[in-house]
mmCIF file of C-alpha atoms in Angstrom:
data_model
loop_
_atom_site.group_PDB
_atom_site.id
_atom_site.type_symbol
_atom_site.label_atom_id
_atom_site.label_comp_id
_atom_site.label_asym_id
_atom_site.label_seq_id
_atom_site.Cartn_x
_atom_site.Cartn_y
_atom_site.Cartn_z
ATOM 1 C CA UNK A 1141 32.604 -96.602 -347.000
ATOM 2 C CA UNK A 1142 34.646 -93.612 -345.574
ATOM 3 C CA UNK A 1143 35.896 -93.801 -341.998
ATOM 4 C CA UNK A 1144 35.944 -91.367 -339.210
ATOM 5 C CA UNK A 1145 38.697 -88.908 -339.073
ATOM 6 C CA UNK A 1146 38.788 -86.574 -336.154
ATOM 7 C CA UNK A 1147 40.557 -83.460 -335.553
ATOM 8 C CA UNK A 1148 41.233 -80.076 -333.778
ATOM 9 C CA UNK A 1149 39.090 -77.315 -334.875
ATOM 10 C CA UNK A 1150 40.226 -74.492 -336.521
ATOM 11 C CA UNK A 1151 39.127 -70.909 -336.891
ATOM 12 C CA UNK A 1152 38.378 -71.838 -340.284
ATOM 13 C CA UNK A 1153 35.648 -74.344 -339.192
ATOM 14 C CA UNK A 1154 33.782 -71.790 -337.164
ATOM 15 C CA UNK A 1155 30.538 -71.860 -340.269
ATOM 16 C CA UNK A 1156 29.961 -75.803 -339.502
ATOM 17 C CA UNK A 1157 30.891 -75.703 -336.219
ATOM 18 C CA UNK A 1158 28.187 -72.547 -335.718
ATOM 19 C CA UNK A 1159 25.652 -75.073 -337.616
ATOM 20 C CA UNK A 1160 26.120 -77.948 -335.554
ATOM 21 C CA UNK A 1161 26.012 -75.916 -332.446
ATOM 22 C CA UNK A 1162 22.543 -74.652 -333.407
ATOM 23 C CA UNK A 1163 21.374 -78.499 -334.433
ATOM 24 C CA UNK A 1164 22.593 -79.179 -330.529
ATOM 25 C CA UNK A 1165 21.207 -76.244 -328.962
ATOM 26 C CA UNK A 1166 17.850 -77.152 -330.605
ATOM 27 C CA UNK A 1167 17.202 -80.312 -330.896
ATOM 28 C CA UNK A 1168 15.007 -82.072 -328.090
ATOM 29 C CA UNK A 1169 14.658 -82.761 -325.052
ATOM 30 C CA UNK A 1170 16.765 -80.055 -323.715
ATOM 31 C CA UNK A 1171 16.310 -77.513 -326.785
ATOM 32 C CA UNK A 1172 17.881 -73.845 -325.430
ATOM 33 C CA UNK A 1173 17.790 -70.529 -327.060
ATOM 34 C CA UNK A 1174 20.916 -70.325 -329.473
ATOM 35 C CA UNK A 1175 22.362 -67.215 -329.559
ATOM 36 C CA UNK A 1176 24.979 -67.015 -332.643
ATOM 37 C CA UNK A 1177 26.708 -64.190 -332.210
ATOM 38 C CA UNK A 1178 27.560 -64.995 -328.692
ATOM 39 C CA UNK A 1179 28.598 -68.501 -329.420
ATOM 40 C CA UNK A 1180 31.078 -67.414 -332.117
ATOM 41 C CA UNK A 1181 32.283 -65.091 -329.985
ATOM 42 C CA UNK A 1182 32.602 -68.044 -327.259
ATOM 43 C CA UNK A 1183 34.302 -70.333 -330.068
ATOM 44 C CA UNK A 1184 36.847 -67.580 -331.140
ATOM 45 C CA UNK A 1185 38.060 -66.639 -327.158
ATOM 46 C CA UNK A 1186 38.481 -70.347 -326.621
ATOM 47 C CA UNK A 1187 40.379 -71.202 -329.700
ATOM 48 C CA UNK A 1188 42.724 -68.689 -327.866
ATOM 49 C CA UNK A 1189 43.065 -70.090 -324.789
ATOM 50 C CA UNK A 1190 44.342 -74.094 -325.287
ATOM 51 C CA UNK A 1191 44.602 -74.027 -321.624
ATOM 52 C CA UNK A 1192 41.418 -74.294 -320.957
ATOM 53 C CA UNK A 1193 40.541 -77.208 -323.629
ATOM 54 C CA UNK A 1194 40.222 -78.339 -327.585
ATOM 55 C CA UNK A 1195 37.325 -79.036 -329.851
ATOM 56 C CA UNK A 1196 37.503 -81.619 -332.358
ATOM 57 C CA UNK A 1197 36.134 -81.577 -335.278
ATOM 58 C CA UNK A 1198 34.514 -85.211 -336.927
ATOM 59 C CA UNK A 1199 34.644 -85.851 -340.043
ATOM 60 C CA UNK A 1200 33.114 -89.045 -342.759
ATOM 61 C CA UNK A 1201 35.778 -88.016 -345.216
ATOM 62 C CA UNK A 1202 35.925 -84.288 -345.401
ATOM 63 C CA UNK A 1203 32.336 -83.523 -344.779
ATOM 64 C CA UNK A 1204 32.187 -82.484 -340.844
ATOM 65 C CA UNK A 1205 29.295 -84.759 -339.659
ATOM 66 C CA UNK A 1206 30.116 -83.732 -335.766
ATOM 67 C CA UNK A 1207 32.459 -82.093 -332.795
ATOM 68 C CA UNK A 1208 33.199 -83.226 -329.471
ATOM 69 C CA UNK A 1209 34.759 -80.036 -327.162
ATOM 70 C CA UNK A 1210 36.658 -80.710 -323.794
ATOM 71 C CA UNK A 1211 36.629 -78.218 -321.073
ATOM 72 C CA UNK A 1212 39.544 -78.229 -318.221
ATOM 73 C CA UNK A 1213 39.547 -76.930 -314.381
ATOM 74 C CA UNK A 1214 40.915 -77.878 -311.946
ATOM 75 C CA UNK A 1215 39.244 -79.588 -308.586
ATOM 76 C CA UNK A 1216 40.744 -80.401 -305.298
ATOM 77 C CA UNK A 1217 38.233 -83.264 -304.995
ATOM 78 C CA UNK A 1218 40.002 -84.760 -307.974
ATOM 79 C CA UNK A 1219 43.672 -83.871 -307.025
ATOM 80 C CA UNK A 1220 44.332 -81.298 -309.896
ATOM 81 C CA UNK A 1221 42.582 -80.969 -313.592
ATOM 82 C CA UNK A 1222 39.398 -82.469 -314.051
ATOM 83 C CA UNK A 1223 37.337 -81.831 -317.291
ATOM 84 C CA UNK A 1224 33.638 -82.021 -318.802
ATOM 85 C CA UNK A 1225 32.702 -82.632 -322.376
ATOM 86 C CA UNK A 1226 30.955 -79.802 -322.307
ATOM 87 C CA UNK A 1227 29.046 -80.805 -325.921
ATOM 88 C CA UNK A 1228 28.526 -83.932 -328.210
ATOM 89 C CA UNK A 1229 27.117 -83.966 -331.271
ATOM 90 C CA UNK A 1230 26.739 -85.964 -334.117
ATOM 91 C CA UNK A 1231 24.431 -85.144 -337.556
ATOM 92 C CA UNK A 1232 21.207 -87.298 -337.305
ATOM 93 C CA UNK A 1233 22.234 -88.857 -340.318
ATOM 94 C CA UNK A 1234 25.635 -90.282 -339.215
ATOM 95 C CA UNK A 1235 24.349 -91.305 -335.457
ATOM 96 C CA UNK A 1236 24.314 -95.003 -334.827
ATOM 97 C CA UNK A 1237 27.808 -96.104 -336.272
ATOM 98 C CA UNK A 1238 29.643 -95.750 -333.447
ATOM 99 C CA UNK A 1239 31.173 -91.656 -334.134
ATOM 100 C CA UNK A 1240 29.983 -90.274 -330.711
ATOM 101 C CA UNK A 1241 32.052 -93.288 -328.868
ATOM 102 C CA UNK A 1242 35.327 -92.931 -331.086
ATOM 103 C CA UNK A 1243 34.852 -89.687 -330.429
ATOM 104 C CA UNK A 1244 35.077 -90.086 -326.655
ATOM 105 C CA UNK A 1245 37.720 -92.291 -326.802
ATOM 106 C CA UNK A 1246 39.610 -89.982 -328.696
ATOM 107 C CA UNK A 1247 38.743 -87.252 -326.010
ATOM 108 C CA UNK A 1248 39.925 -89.249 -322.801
ATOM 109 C CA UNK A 1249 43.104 -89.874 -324.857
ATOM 110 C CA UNK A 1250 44.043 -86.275 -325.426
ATOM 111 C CA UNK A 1251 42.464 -85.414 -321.983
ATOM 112 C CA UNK A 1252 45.139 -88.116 -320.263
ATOM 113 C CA UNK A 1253 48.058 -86.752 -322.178
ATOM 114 C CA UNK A 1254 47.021 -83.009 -320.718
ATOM 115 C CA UNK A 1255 46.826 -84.058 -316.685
ATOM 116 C CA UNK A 1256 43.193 -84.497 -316.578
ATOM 117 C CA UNK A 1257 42.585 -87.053 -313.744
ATOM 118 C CA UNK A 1258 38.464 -87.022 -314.138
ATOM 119 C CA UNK A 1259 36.062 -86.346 -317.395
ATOM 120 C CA UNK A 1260 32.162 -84.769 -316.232
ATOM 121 C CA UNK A 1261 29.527 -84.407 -318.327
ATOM 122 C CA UNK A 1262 25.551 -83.796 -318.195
ATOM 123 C CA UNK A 1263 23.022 -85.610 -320.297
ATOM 124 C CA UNK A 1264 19.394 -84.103 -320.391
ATOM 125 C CA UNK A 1265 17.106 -86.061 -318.837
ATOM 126 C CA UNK A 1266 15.293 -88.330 -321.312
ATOM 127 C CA UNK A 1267 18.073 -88.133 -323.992
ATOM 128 C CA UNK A 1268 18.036 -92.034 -323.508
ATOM 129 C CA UNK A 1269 20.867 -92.191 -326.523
ATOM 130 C CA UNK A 1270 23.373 -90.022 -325.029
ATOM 131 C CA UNK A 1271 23.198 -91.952 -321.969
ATOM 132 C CA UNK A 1272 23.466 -95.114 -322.682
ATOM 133 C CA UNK A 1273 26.338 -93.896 -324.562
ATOM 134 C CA UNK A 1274 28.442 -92.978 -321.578
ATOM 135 C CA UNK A 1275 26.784 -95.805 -319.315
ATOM 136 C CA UNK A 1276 28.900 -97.819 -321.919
ATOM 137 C CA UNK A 1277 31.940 -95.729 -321.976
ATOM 138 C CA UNK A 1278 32.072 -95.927 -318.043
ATOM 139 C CA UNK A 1279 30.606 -92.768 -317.018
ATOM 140 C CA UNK A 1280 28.379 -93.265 -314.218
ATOM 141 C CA UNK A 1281 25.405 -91.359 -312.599
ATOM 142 C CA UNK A 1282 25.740 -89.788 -309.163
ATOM 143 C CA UNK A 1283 23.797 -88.233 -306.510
ATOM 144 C CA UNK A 1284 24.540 -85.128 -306.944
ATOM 145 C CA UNK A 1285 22.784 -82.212 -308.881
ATOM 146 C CA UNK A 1286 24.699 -79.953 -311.355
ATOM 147 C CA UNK A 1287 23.582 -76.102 -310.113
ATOM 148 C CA UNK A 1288 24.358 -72.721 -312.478
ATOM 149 C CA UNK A 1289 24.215 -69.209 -311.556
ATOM 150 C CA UNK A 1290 24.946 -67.068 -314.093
ATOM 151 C CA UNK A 1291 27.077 -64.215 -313.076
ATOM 152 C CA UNK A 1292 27.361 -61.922 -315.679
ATOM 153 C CA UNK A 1293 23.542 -63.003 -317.734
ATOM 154 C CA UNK A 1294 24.286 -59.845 -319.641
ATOM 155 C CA UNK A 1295 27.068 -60.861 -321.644
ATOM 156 C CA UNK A 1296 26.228 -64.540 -321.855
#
């Protein structure tokens, strides 16, 4: 059986990484528009900018079955960098062995060594999974509601 490796993206990865982000953007219950061209151009600024996070890439040998990509700001509620995983995914055929919560771990590991002091994420409602998946990893619900307004919809 091959294990798990995971590592940092690079630009050479952009065709799977393109792939999976489609297989997120689409899949249900939150399925969204995906817009390639925009989200390669997304994936090629942030390679650029380490400051503002890393994408890993996971791998079952070297087929990439996944990638996990962190996102830092910085909040004065949580006394300097905070973070979100701003996307999760795993190929349907590789879920349920435990990929998505090595990959976490592996994310609040890097995310410690860069000065994050808290991880956010959101989980569409009624992606039962994905939740319980945190729930176990010690992420916990709040009363607050996440709120977007695009400022630029244009070039998004």
């Amino acid at each position: 059986m091959l294990r798990l490796t995971i590592r940092e993206v690079t630009l050479e990865d952009e065709p799977d990484l393109l792939r999976m982000m489609r297989l997120l953007a689409e899949q249900e219950p939150g399925k969204i528009q995906f817009d390639k061209t925009a989200a390669r151009a997304t994936f090629r600024r942030f390679l650029t900018l380490p400051a503002f996070g890393r994408v890993w890439l996971l791998c079952e040998g070297s087929l990439p079955v996944g990638y996990i990509v962190l996102t830092i700001g910085f909040s004065f509620e949580f006394h300097g960098h905070d973070a979100f995983i701003d996307e999760l995914y795993v190929d349907a055929a590789f879920r349920r062995r435990g990929f998505g919560r090595q990959a976490v771990a592996l994310l609040e590991k890097k995310a410690r060594e860069m000065g994050v002091n808290a991880i956010h994420l959101e989980v569409d409602r009624g992606n039962d999974p994905a939740f319980e998946l945190y729930r176990r990893n010690g992420y916990e619900a709040h009363d607050r509601f996440l709120m977007t307004k695009w400022l630029n919809r244009e070039s998004q």
